[in-house]
Short mmCIF file of C-alpha atoms in Angstrom, two decimals:
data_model
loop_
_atom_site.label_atom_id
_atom_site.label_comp_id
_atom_site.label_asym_id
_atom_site.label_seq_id
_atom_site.Cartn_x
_atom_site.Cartn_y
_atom_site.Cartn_z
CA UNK A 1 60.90 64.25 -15.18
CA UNK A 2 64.71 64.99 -14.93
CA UNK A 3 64.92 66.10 -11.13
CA UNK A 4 62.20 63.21 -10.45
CA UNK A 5 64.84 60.99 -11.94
CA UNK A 6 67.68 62.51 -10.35
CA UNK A 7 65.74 61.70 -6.77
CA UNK A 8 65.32 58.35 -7.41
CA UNK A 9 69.09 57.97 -8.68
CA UNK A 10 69.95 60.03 -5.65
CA UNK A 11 67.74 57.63 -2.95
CA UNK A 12 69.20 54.44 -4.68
CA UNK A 13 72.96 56.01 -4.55
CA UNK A 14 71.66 56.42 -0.72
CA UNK A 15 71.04 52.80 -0.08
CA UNK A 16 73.93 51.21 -1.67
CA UNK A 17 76.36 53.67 0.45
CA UNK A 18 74.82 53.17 3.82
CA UNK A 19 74.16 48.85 3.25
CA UNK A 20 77.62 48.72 2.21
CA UNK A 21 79.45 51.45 3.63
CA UNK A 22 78.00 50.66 7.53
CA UNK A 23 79.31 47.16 7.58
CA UNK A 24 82.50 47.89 6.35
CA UNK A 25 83.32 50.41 8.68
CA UNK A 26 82.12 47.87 11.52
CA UNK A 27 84.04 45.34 9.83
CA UNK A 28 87.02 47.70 10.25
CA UNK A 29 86.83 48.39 13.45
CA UNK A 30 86.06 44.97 15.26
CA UNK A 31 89.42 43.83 13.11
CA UNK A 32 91.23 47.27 15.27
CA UNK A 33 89.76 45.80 18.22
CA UNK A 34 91.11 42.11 17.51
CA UNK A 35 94.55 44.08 16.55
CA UNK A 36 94.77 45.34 19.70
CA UNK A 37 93.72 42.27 21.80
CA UNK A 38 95.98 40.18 20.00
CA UNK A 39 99.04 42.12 20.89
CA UNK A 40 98.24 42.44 24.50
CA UNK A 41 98.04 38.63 24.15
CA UNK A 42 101.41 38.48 22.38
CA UNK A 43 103.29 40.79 25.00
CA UNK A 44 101.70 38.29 27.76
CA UNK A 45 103.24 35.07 26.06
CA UNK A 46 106.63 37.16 26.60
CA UNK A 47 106.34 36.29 30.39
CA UNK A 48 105.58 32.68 30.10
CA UNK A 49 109.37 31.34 29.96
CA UNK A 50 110.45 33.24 32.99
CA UNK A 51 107.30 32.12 34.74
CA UNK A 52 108.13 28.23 33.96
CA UNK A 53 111.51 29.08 35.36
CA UNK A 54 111.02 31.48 38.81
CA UNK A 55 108.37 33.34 40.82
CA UNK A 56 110.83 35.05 42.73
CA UNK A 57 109.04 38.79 42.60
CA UNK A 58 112.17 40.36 42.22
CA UNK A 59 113.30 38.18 39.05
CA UNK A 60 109.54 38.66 37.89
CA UNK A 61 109.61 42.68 38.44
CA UNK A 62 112.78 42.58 36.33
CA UNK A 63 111.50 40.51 33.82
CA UNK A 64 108.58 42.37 33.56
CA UNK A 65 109.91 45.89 33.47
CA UNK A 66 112.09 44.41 30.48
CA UNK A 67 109.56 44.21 28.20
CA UNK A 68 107.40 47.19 26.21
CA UNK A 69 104.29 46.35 28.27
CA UNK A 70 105.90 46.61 31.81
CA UNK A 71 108.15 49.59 30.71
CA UNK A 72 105.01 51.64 30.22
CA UNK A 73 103.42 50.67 33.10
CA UNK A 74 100.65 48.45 31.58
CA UNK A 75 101.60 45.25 32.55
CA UNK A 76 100.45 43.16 35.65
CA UNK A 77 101.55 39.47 37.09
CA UNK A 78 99.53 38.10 39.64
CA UNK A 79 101.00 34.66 41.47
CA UNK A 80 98.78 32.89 44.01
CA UNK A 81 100.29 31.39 46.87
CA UNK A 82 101.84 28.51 46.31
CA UNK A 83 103.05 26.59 49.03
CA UNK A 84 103.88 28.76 52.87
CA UNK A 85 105.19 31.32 49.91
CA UNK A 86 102.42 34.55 49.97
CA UNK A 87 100.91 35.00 46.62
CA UNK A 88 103.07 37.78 44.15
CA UNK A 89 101.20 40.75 42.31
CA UNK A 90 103.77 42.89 39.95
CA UNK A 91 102.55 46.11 39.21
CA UNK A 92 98.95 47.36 39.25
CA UNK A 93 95.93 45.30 38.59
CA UNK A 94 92.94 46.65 36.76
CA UNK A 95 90.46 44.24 35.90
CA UNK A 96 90.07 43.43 40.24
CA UNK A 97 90.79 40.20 42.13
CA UNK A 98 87.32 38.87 41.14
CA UNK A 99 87.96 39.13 37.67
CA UNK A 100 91.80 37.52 38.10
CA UNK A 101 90.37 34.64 40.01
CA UNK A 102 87.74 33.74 37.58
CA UNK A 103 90.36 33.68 34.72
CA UNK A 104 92.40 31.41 36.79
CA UNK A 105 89.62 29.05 37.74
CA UNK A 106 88.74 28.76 33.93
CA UNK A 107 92.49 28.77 32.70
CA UNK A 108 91.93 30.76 29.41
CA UNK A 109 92.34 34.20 28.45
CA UNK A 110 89.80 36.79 28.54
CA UNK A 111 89.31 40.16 28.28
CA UNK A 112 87.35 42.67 30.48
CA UNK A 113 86.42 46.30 30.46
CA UNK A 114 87.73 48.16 32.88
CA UNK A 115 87.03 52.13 33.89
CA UNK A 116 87.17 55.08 31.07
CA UNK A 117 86.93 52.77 28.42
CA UNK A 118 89.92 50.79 28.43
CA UNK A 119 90.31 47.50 28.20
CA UNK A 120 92.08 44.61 30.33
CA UNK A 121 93.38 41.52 28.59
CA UNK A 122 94.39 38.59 31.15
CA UNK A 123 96.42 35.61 30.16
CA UNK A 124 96.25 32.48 32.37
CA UNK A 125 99.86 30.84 32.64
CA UNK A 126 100.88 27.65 34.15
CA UNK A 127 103.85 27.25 36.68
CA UNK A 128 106.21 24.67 37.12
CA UNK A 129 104.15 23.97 40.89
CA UNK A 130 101.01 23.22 38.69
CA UNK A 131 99.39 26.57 39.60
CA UNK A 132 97.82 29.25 37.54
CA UNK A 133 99.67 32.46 37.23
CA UNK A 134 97.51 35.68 35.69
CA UNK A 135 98.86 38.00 33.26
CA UNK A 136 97.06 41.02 32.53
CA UNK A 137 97.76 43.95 30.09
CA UNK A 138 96.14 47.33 29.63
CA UNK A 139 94.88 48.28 26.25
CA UNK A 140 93.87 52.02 26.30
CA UNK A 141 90.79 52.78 24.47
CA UNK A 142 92.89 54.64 21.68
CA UNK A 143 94.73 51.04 20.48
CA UNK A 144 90.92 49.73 20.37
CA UNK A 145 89.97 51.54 17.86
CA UNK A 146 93.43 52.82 16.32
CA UNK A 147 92.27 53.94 12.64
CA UNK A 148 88.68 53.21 12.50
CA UNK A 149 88.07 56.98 12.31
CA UNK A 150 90.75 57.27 9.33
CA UNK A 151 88.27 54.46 8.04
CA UNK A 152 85.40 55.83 8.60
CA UNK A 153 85.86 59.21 6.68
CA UNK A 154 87.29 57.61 3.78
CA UNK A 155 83.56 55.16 3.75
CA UNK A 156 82.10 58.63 3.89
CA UNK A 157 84.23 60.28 1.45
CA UNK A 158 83.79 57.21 -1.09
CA UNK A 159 79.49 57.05 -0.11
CA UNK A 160 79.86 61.15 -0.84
CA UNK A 161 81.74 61.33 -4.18
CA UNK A 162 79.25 57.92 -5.11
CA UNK A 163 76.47 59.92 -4.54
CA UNK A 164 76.92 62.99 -6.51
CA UNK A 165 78.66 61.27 -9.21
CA UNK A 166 74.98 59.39 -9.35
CA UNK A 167 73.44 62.82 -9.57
CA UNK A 168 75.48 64.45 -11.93
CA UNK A 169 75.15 61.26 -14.37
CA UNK A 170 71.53 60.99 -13.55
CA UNK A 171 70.94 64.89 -14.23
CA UNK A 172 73.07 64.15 -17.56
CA UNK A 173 70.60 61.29 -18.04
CA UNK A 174 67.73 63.33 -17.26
CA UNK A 175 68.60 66.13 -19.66
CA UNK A 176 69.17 63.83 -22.61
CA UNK A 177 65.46 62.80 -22.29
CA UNK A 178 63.86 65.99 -21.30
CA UNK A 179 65.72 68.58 -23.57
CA UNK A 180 64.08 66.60 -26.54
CA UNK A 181 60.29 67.01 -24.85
CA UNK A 182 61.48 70.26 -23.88
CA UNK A 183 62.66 71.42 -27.72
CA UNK A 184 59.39 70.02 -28.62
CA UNK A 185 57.04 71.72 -26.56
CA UNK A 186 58.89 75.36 -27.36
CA UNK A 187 58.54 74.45 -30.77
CA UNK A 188 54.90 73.53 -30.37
CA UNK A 189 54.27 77.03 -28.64
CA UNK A 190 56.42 78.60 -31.47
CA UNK A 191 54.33 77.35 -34.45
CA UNK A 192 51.22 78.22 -32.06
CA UNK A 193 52.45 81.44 -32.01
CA UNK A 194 52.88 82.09 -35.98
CA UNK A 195 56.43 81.13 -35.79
CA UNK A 196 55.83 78.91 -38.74
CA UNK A 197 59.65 78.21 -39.22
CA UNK A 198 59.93 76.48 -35.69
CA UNK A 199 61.11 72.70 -36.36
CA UNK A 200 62.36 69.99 -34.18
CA UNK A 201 65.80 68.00 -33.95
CA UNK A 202 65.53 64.47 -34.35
CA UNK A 203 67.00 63.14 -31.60
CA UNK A 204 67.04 61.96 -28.08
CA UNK A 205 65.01 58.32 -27.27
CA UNK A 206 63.29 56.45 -30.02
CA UNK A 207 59.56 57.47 -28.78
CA UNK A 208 60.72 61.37 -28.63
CA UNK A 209 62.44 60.95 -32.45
CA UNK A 210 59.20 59.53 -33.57
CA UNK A 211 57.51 62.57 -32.02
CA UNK A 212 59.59 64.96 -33.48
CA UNK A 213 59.29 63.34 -36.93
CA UNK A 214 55.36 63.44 -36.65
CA UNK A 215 56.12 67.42 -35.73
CA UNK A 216 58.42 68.60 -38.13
CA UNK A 217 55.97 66.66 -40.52
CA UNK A 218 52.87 68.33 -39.38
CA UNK A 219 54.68 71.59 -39.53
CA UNK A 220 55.98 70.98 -42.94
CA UNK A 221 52.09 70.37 -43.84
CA UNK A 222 50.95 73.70 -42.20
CA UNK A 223 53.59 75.38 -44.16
CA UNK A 224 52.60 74.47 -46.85
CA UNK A 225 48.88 74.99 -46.28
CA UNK A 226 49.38 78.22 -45.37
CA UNK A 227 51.72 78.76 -48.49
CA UNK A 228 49.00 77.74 -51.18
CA UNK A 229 46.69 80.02 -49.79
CA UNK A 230 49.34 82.98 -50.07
CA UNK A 231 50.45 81.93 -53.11
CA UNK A 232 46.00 81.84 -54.10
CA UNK A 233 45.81 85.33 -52.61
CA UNK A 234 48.58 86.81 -54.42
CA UNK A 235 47.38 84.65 -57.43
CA UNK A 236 44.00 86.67 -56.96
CA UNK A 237 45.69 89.64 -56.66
CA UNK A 238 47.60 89.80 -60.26
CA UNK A 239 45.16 87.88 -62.04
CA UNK A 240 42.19 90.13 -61.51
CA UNK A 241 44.07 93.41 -60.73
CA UNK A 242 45.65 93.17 -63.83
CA UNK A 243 42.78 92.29 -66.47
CA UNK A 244 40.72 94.88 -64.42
CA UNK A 245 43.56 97.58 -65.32
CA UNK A 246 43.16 96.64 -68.93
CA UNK A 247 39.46 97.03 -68.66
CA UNK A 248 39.92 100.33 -67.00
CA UNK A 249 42.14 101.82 -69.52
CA UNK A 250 39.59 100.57 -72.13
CA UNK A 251 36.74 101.82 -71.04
CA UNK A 252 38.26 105.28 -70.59
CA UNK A 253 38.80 105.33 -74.37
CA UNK A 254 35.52 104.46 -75.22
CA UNK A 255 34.45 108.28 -74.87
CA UNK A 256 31.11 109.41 -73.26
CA UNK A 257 27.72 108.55 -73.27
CA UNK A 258 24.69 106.50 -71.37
CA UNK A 259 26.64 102.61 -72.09
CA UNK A 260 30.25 104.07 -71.49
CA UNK A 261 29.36 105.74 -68.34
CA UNK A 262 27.60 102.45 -66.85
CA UNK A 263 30.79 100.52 -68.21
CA UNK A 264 32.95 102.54 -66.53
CA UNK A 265 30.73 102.30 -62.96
CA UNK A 266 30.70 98.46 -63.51
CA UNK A 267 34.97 98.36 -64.04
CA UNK A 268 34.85 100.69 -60.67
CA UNK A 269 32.23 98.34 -58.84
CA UNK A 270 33.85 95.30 -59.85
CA UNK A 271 37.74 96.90 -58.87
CA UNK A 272 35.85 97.73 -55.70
CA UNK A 273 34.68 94.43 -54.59
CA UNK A 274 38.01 92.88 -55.89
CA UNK A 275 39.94 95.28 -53.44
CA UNK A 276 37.22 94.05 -50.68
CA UNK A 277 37.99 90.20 -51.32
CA UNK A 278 41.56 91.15 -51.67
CA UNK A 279 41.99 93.55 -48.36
CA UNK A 280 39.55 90.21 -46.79
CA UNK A 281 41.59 87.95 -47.46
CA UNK A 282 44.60 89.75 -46.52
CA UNK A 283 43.06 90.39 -42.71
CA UNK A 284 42.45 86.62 -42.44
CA UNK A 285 45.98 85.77 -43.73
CA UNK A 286 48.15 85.58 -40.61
CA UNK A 287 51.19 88.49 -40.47
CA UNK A 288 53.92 85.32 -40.15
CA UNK A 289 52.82 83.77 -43.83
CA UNK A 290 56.01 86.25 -45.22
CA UNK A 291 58.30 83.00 -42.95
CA UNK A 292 55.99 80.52 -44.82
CA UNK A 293 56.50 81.41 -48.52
CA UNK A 294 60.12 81.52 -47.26
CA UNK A 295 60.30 78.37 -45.61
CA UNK A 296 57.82 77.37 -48.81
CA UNK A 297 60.00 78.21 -50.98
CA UNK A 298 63.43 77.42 -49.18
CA UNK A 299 65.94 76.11 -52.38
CA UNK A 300 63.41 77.54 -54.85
CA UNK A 301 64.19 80.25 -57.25
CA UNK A 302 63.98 81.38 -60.69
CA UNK A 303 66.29 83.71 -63.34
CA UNK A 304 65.14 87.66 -62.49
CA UNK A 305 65.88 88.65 -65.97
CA UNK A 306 63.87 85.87 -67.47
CA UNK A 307 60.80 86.80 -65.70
CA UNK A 308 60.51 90.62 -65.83
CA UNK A 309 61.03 89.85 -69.74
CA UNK A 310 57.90 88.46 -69.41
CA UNK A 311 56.17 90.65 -67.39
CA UNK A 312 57.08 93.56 -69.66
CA UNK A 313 56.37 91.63 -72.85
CA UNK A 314 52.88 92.24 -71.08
CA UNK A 315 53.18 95.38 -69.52
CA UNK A 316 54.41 97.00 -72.48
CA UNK A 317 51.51 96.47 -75.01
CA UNK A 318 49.46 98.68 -72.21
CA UNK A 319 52.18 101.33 -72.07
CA UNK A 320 52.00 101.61 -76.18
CA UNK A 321 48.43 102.20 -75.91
CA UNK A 322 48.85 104.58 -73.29
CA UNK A 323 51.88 106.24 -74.80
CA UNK A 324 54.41 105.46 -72.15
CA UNK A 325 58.11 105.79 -72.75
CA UNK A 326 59.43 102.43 -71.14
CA UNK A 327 62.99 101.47 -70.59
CA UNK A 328 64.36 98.09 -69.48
CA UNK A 329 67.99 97.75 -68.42
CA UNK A 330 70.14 94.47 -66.75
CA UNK A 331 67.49 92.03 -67.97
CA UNK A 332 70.26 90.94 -71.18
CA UNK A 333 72.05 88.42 -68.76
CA UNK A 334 71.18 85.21 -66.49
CA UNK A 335 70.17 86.62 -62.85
CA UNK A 336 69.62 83.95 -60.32
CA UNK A 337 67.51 84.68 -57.32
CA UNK A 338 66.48 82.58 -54.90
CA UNK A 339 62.16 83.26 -55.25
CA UNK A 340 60.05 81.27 -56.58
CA UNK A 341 58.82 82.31 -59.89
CA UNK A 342 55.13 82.72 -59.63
CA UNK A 343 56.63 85.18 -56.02
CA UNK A 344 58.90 87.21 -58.70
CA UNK A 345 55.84 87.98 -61.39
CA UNK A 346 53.53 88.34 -58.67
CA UNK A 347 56.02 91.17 -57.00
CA UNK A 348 56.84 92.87 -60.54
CA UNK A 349 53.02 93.18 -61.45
CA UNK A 350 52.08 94.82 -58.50
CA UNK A 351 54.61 97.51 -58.67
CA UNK A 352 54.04 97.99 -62.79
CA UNK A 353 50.05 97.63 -61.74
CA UNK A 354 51.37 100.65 -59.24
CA UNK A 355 52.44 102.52 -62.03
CA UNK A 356 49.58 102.87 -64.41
CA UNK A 357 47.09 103.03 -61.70
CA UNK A 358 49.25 106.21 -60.13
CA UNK A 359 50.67 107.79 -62.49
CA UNK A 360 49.01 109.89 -65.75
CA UNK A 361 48.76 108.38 -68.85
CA UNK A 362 52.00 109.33 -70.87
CA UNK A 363 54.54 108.62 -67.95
CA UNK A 364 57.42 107.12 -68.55
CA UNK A 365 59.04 103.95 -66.21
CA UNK A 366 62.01 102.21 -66.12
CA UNK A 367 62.60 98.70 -64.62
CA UNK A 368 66.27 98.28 -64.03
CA UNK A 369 67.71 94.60 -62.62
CA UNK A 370 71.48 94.98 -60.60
CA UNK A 371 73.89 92.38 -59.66
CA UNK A 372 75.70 93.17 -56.48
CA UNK A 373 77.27 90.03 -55.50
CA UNK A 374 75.53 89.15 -52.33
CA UNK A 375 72.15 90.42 -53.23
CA UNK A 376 70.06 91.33 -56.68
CA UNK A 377 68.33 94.63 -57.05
CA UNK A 378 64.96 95.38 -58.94
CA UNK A 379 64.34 98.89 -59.47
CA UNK A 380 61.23 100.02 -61.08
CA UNK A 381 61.25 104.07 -61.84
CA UNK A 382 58.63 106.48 -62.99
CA UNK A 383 58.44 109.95 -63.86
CA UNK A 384 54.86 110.90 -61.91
CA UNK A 385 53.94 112.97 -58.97
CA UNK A 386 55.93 110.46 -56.50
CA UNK A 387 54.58 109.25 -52.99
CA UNK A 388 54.12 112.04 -50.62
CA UNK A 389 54.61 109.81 -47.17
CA UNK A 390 57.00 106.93 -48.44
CA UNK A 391 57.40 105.27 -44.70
CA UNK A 392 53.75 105.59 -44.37
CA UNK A 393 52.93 103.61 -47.74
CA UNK A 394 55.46 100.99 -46.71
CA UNK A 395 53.96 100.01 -43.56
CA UNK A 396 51.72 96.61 -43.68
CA UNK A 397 48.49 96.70 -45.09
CA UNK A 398 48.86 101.05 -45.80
CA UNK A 399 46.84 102.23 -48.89
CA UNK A 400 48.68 105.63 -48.48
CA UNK A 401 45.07 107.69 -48.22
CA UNK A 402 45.35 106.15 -52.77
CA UNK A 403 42.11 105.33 -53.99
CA UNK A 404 41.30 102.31 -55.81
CA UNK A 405 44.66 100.69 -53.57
CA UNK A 406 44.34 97.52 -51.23
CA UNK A 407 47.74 98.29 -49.64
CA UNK A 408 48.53 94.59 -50.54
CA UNK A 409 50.82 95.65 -53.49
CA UNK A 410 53.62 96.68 -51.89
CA UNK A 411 53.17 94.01 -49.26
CA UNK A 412 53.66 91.50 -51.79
CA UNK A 413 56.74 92.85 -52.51
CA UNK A 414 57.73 93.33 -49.40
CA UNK A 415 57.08 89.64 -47.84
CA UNK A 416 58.87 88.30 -51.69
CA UNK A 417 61.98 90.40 -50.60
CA UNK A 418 62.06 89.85 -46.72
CA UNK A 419 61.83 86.03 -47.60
CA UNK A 420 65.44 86.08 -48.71
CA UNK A 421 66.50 88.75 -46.01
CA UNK A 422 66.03 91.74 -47.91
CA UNK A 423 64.29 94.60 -47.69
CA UNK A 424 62.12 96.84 -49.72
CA UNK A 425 62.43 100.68 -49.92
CA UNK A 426 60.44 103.65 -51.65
CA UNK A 427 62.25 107.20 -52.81
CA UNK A 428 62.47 109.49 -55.40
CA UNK A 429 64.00 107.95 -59.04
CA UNK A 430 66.26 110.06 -61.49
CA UNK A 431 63.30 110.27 -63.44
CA UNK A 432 61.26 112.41 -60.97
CA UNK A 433 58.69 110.24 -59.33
CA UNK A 434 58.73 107.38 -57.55
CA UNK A 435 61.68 104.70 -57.66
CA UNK A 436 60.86 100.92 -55.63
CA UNK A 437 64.25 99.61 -55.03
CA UNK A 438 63.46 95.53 -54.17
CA UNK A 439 66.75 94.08 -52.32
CA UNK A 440 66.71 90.50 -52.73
CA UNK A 441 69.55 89.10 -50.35
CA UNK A 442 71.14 86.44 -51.83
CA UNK A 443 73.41 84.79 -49.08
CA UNK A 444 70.93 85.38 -46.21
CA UNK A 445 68.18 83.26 -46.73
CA UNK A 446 65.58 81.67 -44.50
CA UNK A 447 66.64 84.67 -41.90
CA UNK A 448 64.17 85.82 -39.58
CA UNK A 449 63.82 87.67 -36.07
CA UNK A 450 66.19 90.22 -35.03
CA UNK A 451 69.05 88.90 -36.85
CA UNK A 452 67.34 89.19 -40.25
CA UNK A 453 66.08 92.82 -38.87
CA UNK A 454 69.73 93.66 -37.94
CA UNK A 455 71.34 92.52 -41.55
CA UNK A 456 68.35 95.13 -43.10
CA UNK A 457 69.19 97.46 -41.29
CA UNK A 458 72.95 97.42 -41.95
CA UNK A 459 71.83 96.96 -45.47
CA UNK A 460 70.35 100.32 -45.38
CA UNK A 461 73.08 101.98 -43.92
CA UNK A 462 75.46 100.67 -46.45
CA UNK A 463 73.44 101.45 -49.09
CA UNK A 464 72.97 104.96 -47.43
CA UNK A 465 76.42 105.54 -46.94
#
């Protein structure tokens, strides 16, 4: 569209130039022509008075070399015979006898061509004897068309800057209506492509803003499709994981025999086929839904402290029963973060689920909240046999060779933290086992690609340093 635009601006431009510019320079040259003819017919009115007076050829020669025509030798006066006198011809004639006699037999002035392009201009003149004397003057082809070259590049100059200041305003033209359909179509391709965060300006012509609107909209919609079905799955995931922990833990106590044995088969079946919907639903969830709960929840958040209180009033009637030392520290003060609430618990249950599904009964754990300024840190600590391959168990969808895991646990946590530009990292706590540190950027949110990659990682290397 924009270069078939800048053609058509470009064959208009064309047009205008050449129906303008062509009869212009014609019209400036026939007025160089008349320039010239009329001064050859003004120098030939100089020899009128002395013609009226004498047509003695040595007054005439005189009279004639007096003037600017004669001087430079382009000046002729041809007498006729008048009387027994023979006829007088000053200087040289150029236009022939034929020519001279037909301007005297018609008595006005006309002008000839004569050889190499020149022209002859001859001016009948009355005598005081009633005959016709001729006058003729040489214009040179060079006082013909005196500045009508000048003329004529300054037409093109004029046709050449009109033309590509047409193309340059019709490219401008043409990219203010195709960058629009062009945004549009890459973000079309983008959100195609997972990219769920791709949106379009609204701007450019009115039908292109009304596309874009109907876009972004349609986008917005997808989002948050794809958002209620993460926020289900990970609904799914702490609502039945958690109960089903509970019912693990209770069935262990209930000691042996025939109806504890088949309980405890039936807890394992049904944590079996809740790890196979789980680890199902996960596959058909697409890898890009961690930029929809962030553009999802974009402006969302909730108070940190407020919601691991909650979590551990929970948590910590199963670590009484289980005799679990558990410590809580930071939780005593308001800590904003910008995740959605229902994100936060979801996150915190799957790394306390972690713990009493990993770790032997009697362990203690510690969940510790940090304020740094720019970012909040969640630590949750235990005392058990740690993770052998950390950077194994961190990678999407790894159970970490665990059985009983989906993997999805810590990729909850993972997409919650990467949401706000943080990161997520596993190592070995002060108490002995594992530690899950959970950076949750507060100043970098709605960050994704290599930029949000690049921040991590100097995030890391602070934090290693």
């Amino acid at each position: 569209m924009r270069w078939a635009l800048v053609k058509v601006c470009l064959a208009v431009t064309v047009m205008v130039v050449v129906a303008f510019a062509v009869p212009l320079g014609m019209v400036v040259q026939e007025m160089a022509s008349d320039r010239a003819i009329s001064n050859a017919e003004r120098q030939a009115a100089t020899m009128g008075p002395t013609l009226s007076i004498t047509t003695d050829p040595v007054q005439l020669r005189k009279a004639v070399e007096s003037t600017q025509m004669g001087a430079s030798g382009r000046m002729a006066v041809h007498v006729p015979a008048i009387g027994a006198a023979a006829p007088v011809d000053i200087g040289d004639g150029w236009a022939g006898a034929a020519v001279v006699a037909e301007v005297r037999g018609l008595g006005r002035a006309t002008t000839a061509h004569v050889t190499g392009g020149d022209y002859a201009v001859l001016q009948p003149t009355a005598l005081g004897s009633g005959d016709i004397a001729v006058i003729e003057i040489l214009v040179p082809e060079n006082e013909v068309s005196n500045g009508v070259t000048t003329a004529w590049l300054v037409l093109a100059g004029v046709g050449l800057a009109l033309i590509v200041g047409s193309v340059a305003v019709a490219d401008r033209l043409g990219a203010r209506l195709v960058r629009p359909a062009e945004r549009l179509a890459d973000a079309a391709h983008q959100l195609g492509e997972g990219r769920l965060g791709a949106r379009v300006p609204e701007d450019g012509p009115k039908e292109l803003r009304s596309a874009a609107v109907a876009f972004n909209s349609m986008a917005d919609q997808v989002v948050e499709l794809l958002a209620n079905e993460r926020e289900l799955a990970a609904d799914l995931s702490h609502r039945l994981r958690t109960p089903l922990t509970v019912l693990r833990l209770n069935a262990a106590s209930l000691g042996d025999g025939p109806a504890a044995e088949h309980t405890r088969a039936a807890v394992e079946q049904l944590e079996r086929e809740v790890d196979t919907i789980i680890r199902t639903a996960r596959e058909q969830r697409p890898a890009s839904q961690g930029l929809a709960g962030a553009a999802a929840g974009a402006g969302a958040g909730c108070d940190a402290s407020e919601v691991i209180r909650d979590r551990m009033g929970f948590w910590s009637a199963l670590a009484e029963d289980e005799g679990r030392e558990v410590r809580l520290a930071g939780v005593d003060r308001v800590v904003r973060v910008p995740v959605a609430r229902p994100e936060l618990a979801a996150a915190l249950d799957a790394m306390l689920g972690n713990v009493f599904r990993h770790t032997p009964e009697a362990t203690p754990f510690a969940v510790d909240v940090h304020d740094a300024g720019d970012a909040v840190i969640v630590l949750v600590s235990d005392a058990g046999p740690g993770i052998a391959d950390p950077d194994a168990a961190l990678r999407r969808g790894n159970d970490g060779g665990r059985d009983g895991s989906t993997g999805l646990g810590l990729d909850i946590v993972r997409r919650v933290a990467e949401s706000t530009g943080g990161d997520v990292r596993l190592g070995r706590s002060v108490l002995g086992g594992t530690e899950v540190r959970v950076w949750i950027a507060l100043d970098d949110r709605a960050r994704g690609g290599d930029r949000g990659a690049s921040g991590r990682r100097g995030r890391r290397k602070r934090r290693g340093n």
